[in-house]
PDB file of C-alpha atoms in Angstrom:
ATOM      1  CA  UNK O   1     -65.953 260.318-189.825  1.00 57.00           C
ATOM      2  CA  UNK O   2     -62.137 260.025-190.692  1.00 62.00           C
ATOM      3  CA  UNK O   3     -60.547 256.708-190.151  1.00 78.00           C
ATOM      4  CA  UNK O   4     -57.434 258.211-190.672  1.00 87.00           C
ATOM      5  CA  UNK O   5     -54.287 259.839-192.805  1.00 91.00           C
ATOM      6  CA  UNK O   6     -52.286 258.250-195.463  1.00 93.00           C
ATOM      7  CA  UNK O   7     -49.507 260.428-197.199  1.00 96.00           C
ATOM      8  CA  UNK O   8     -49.345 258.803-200.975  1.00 96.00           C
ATOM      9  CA  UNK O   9     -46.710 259.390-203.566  1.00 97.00           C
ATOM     10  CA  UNK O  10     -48.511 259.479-207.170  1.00 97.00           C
ATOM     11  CA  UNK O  11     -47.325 258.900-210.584  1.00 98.00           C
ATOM     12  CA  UNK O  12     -46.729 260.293-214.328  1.00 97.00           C
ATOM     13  CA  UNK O  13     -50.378 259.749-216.495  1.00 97.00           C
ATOM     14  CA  UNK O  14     -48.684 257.127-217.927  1.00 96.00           C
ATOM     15  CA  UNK O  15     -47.954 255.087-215.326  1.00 96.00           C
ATOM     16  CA  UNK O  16     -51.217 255.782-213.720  1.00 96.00           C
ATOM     17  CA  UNK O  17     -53.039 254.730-216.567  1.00 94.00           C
ATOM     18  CA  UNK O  18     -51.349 251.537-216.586  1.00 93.00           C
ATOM     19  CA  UNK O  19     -52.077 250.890-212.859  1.00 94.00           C
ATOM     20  CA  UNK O  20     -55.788 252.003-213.974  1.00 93.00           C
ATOM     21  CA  UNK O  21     -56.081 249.446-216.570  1.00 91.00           C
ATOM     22  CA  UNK O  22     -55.462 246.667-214.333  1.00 92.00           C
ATOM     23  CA  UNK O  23     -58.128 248.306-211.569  1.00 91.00           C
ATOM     24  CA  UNK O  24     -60.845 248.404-214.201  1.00 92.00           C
ATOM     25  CA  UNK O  25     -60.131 244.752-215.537  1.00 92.00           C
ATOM     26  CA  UNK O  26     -60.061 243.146-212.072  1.00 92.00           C
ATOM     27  CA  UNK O  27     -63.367 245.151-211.283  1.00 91.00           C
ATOM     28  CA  UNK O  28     -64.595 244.249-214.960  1.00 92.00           C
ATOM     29  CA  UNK O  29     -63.960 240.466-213.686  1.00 92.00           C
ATOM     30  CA  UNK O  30     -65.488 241.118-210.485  1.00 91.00           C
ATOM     31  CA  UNK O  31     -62.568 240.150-208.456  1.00 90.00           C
ATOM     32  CA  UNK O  32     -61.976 243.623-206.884  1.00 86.00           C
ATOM     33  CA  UNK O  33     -64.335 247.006-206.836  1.00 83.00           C
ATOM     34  CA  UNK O  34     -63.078 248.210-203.559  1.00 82.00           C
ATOM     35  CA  UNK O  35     -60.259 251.071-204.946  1.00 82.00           C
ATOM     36  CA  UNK O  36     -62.818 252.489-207.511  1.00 82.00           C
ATOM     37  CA  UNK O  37     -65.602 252.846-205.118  1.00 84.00           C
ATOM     38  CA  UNK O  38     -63.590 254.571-202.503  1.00 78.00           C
ATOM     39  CA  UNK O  39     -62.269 256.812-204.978  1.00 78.00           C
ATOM     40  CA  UNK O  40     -58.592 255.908-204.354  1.00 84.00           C
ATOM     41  CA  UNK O  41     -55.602 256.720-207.087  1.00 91.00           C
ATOM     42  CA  UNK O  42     -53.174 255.036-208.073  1.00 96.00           C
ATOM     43  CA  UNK O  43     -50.386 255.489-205.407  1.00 96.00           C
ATOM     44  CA  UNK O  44     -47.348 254.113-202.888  1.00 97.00           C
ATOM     45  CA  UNK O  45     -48.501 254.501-199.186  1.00 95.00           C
ATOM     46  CA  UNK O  46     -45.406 256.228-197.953  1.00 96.00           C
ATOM     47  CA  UNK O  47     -47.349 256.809-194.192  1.00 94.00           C
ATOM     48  CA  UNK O  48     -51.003 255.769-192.676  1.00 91.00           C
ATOM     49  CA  UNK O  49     -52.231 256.534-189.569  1.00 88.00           C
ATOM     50  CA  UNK O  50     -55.441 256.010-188.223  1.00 86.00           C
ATOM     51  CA  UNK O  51     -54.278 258.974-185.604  1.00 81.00           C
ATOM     52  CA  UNK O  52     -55.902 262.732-186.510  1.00 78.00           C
ATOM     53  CA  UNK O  53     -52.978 264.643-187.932  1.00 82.00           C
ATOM     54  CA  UNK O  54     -53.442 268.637-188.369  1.00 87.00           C
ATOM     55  CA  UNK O  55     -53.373 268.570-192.656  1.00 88.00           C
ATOM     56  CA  UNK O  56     -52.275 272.574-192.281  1.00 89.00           C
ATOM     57  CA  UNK O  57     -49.184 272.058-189.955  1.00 89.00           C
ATOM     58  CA  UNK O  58     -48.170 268.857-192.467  1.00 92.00           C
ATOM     59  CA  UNK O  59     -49.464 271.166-195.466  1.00 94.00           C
ATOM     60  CA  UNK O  60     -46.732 273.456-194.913  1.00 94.00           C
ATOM     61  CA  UNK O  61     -44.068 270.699-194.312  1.00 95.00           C
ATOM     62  CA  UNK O  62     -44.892 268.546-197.431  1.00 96.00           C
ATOM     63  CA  UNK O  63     -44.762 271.195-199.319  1.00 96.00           C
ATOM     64  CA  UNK O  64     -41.142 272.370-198.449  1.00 95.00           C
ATOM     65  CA  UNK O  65     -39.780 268.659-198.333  1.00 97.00           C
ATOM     66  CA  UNK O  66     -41.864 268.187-202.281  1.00 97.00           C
ATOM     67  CA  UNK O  67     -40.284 271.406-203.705  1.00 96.00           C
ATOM     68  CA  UNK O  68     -36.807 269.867-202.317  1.00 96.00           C
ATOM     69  CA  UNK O  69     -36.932 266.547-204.115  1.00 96.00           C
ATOM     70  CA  UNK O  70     -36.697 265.692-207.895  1.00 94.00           C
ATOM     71  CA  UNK O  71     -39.287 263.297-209.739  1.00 96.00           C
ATOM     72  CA  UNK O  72     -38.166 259.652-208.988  1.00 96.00           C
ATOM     73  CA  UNK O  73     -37.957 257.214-211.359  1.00 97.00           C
ATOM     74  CA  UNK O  74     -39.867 254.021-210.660  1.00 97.00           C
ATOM     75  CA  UNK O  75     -40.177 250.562-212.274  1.00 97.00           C
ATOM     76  CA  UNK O  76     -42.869 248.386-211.081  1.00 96.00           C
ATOM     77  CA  UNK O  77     -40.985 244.676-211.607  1.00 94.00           C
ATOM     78  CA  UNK O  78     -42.989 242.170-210.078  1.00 94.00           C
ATOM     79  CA  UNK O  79     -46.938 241.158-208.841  1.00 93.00           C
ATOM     80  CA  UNK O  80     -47.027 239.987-205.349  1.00 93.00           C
ATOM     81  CA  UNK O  81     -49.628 239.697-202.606  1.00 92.00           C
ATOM     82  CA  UNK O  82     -49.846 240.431-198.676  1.00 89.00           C
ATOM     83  CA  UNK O  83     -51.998 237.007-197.722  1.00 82.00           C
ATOM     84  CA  UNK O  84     -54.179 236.845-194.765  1.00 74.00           C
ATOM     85  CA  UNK O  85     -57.459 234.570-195.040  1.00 65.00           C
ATOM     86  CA  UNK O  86     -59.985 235.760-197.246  1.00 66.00           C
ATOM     87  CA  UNK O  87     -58.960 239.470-197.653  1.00 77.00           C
ATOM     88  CA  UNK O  88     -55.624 239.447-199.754  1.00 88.00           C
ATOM     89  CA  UNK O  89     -54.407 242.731-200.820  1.00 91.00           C
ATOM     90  CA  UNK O  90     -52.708 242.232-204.419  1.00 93.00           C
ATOM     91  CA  UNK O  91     -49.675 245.441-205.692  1.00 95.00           C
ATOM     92  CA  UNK O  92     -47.356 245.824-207.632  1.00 95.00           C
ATOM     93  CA  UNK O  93     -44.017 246.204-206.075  1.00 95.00           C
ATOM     94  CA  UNK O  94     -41.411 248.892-207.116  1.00 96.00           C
ATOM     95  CA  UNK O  95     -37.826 247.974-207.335  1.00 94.00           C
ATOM     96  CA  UNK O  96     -36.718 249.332-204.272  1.00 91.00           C
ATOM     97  CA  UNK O  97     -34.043 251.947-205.076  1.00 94.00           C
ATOM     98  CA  UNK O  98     -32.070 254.171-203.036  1.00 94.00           C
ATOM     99  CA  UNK O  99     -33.595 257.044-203.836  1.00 95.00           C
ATOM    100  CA  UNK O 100     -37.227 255.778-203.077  1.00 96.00           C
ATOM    101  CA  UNK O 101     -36.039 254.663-199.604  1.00 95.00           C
ATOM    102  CA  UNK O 102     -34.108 257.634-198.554  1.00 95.00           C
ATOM    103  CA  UNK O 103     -37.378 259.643-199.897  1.00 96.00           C
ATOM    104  CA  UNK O 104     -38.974 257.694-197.669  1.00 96.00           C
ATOM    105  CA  UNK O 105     -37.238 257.705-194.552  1.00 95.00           C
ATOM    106  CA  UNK O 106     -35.974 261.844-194.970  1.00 96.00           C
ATOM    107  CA  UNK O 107     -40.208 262.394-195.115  1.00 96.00           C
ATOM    108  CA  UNK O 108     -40.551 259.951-192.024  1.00 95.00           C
ATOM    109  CA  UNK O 109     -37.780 262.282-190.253  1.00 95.00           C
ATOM    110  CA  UNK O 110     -39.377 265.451-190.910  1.00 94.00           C
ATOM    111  CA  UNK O 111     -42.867 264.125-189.515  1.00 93.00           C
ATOM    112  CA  UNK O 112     -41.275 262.860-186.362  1.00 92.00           C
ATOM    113  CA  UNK O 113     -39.725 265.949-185.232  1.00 93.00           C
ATOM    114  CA  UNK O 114     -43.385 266.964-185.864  1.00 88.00           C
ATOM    115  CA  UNK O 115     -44.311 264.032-183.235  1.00 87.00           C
ATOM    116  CA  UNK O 116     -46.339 262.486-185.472  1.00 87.00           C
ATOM    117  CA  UNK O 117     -46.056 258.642-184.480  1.00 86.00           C
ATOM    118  CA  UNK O 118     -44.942 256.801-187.334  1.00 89.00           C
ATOM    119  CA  UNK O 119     -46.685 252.996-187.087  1.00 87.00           C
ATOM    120  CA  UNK O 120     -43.757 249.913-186.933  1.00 88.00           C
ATOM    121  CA  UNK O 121     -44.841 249.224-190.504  1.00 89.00           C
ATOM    122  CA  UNK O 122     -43.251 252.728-192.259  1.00 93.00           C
ATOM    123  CA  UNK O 123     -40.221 252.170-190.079  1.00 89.00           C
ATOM    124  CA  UNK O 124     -37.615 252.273-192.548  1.00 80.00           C
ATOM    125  CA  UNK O 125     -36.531 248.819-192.224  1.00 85.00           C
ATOM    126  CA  UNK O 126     -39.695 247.122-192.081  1.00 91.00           C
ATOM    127  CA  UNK O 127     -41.551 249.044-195.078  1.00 94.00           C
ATOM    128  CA  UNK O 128     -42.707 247.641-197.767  1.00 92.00           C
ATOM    129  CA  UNK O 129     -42.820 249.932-200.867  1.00 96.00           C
ATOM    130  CA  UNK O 130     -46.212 248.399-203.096  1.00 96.00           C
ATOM    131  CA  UNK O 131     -49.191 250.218-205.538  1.00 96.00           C
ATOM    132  CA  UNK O 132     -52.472 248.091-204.753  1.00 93.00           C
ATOM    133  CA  UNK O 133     -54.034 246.804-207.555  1.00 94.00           C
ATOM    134  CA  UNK O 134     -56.930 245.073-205.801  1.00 91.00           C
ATOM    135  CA  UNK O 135     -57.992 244.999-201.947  1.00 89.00           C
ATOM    136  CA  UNK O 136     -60.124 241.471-200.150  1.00 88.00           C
ATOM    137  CA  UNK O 137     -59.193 239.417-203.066  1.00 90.00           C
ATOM    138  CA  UNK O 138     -60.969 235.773-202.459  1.00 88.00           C
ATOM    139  CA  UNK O 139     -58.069 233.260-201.925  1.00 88.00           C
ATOM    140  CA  UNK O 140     -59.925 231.102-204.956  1.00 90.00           C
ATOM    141  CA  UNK O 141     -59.665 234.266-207.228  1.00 92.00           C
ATOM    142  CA  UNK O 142     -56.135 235.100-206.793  1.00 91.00           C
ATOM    143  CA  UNK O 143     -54.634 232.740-209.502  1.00 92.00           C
ATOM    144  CA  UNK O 144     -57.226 234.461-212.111  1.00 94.00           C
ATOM    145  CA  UNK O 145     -56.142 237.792-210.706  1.00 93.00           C
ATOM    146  CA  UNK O 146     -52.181 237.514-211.272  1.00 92.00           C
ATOM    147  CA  UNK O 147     -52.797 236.056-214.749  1.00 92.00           C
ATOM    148  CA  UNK O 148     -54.700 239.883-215.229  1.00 89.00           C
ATOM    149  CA  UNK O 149     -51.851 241.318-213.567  1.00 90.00           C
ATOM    150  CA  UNK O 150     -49.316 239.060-215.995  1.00 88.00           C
ATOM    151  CA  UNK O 151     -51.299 241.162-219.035  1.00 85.00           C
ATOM    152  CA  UNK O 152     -49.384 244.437-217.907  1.00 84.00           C
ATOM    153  CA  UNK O 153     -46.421 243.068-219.670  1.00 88.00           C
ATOM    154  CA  UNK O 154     -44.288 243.655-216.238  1.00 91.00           C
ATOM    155  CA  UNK O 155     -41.757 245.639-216.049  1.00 94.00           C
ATOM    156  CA  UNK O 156     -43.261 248.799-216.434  1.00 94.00           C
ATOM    157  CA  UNK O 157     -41.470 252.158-215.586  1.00 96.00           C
ATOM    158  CA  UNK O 158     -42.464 256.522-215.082  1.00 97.00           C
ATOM    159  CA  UNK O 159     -42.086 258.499-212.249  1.00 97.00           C
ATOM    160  CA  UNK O 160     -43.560 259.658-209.398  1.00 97.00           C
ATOM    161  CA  UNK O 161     -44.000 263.264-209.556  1.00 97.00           C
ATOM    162  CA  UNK O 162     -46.721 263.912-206.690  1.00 97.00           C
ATOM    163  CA  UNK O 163     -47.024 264.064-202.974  1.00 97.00           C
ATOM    164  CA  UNK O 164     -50.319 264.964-201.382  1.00 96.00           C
ATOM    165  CA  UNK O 165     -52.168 263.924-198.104  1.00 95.00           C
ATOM    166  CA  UNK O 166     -54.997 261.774-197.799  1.00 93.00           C
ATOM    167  CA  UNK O 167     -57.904 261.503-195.524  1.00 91.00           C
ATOM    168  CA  UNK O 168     -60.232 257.968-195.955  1.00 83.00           C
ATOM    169  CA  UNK O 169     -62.454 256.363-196.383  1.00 73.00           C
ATOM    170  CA  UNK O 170     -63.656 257.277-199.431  1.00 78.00           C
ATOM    171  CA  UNK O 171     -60.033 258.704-200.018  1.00 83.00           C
ATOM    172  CA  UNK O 172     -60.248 262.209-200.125  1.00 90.00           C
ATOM    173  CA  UNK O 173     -57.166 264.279-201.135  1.00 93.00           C
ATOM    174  CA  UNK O 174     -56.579 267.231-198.612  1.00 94.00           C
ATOM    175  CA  UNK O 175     -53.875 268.233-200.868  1.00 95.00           C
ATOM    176  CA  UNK O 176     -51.055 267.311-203.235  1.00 96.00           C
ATOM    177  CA  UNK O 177     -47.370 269.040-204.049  1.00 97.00           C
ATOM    178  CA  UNK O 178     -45.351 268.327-207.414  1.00 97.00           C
ATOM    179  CA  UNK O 179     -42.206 266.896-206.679  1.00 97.00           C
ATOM    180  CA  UNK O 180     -39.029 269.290-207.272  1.00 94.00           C
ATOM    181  CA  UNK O 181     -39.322 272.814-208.246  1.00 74.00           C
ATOM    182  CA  UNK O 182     -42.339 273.827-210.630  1.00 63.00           C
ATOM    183  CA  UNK O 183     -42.503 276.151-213.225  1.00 55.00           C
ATOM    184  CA  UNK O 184     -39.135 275.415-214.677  1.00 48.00           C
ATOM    185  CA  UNK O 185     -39.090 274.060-218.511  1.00 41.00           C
TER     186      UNK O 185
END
């Protein structure tokens, strides 16, 4: 039963190892399982939708707009949270550059001449760029979990290199496109 779509932007190995480490120590700690056991990777959200989407119509388009863009750099700077009662989600936020936001809102123009509807949250001027680290973090665990978080020696920096498409839960990748044109070098 699909609870919907998410279209994810992934990173270099190295980056997504150090997103890893910080998944297995808060799950180590028992402050946060929930991204392991639904089989998630380390990624920025770049669109969810709990509406059905047709993966081969978007196949097609994601693949153009990927082969079209170059690898962008990112630097994860800072720890934050989205609060709300007992089910905190923890990230790590991206400076937001210009070329992550016009990634972001070029992809969201190409899926709305497609009609998908893009939620108020992805709007360009509302979204919030962020890699979760941990997902229904107890408000009396969160100081324990940004001292984990601290350990990552902040900033650290790669690229995101993939796009792919995402049906959950358990995340299951429909498919993923390299960013920029392969086979060169």
């Amino acid at each position: 039963m699909s609870l919907g779509f998410s279209i994810e932007l992934y990173f270099d190995p190295a980056l997504e190892n150090q997103v890893l480490k910080a998944w297995n120590v808060l799950a180590r700690r028992q402050i946060s399982t929930q991204l392991i056991e639904i089989e998630s990777r380390p990624h920025i959200t770049l669109l969810s939708t709990p509406i059905l989407l047709d993966p081969l119509k978007l196949q097609t388009l994601i693949k153009t707009f990927a082969s079209k863009q170059e690898p962008l750099p990112l630097t994860f700077s800072t720890a934050a949270a989205f609060a709300a009662a007992d089910r905190n989600l923890l990230f790590l936020s991206p400076t937001p550059t210009i070329s992550l936001l016009q990634f972001q809102s070029q992809l969201l123009d190409l899926l709305k001449k497609e009609s998908v509807e893009i939620g108020e949250e992805f709007a360009a001027d509302s979204w919030v760029p962020h890699c979760a680290v941990a997902q229904e973090v107890p408000k009396s665990r969160m100081g324990e979990a940004f001292c984990i978080l601290r350990d990552l020696k902040l900033p650290v920096s790669g690229y995101a290199m993939d796009i792919g498409l995402v049906e959950y839960s358990p995340a299951r990748e429909l498919f993923s496109f390299p960013l920029g044109n392969v086979g060169e070098g």
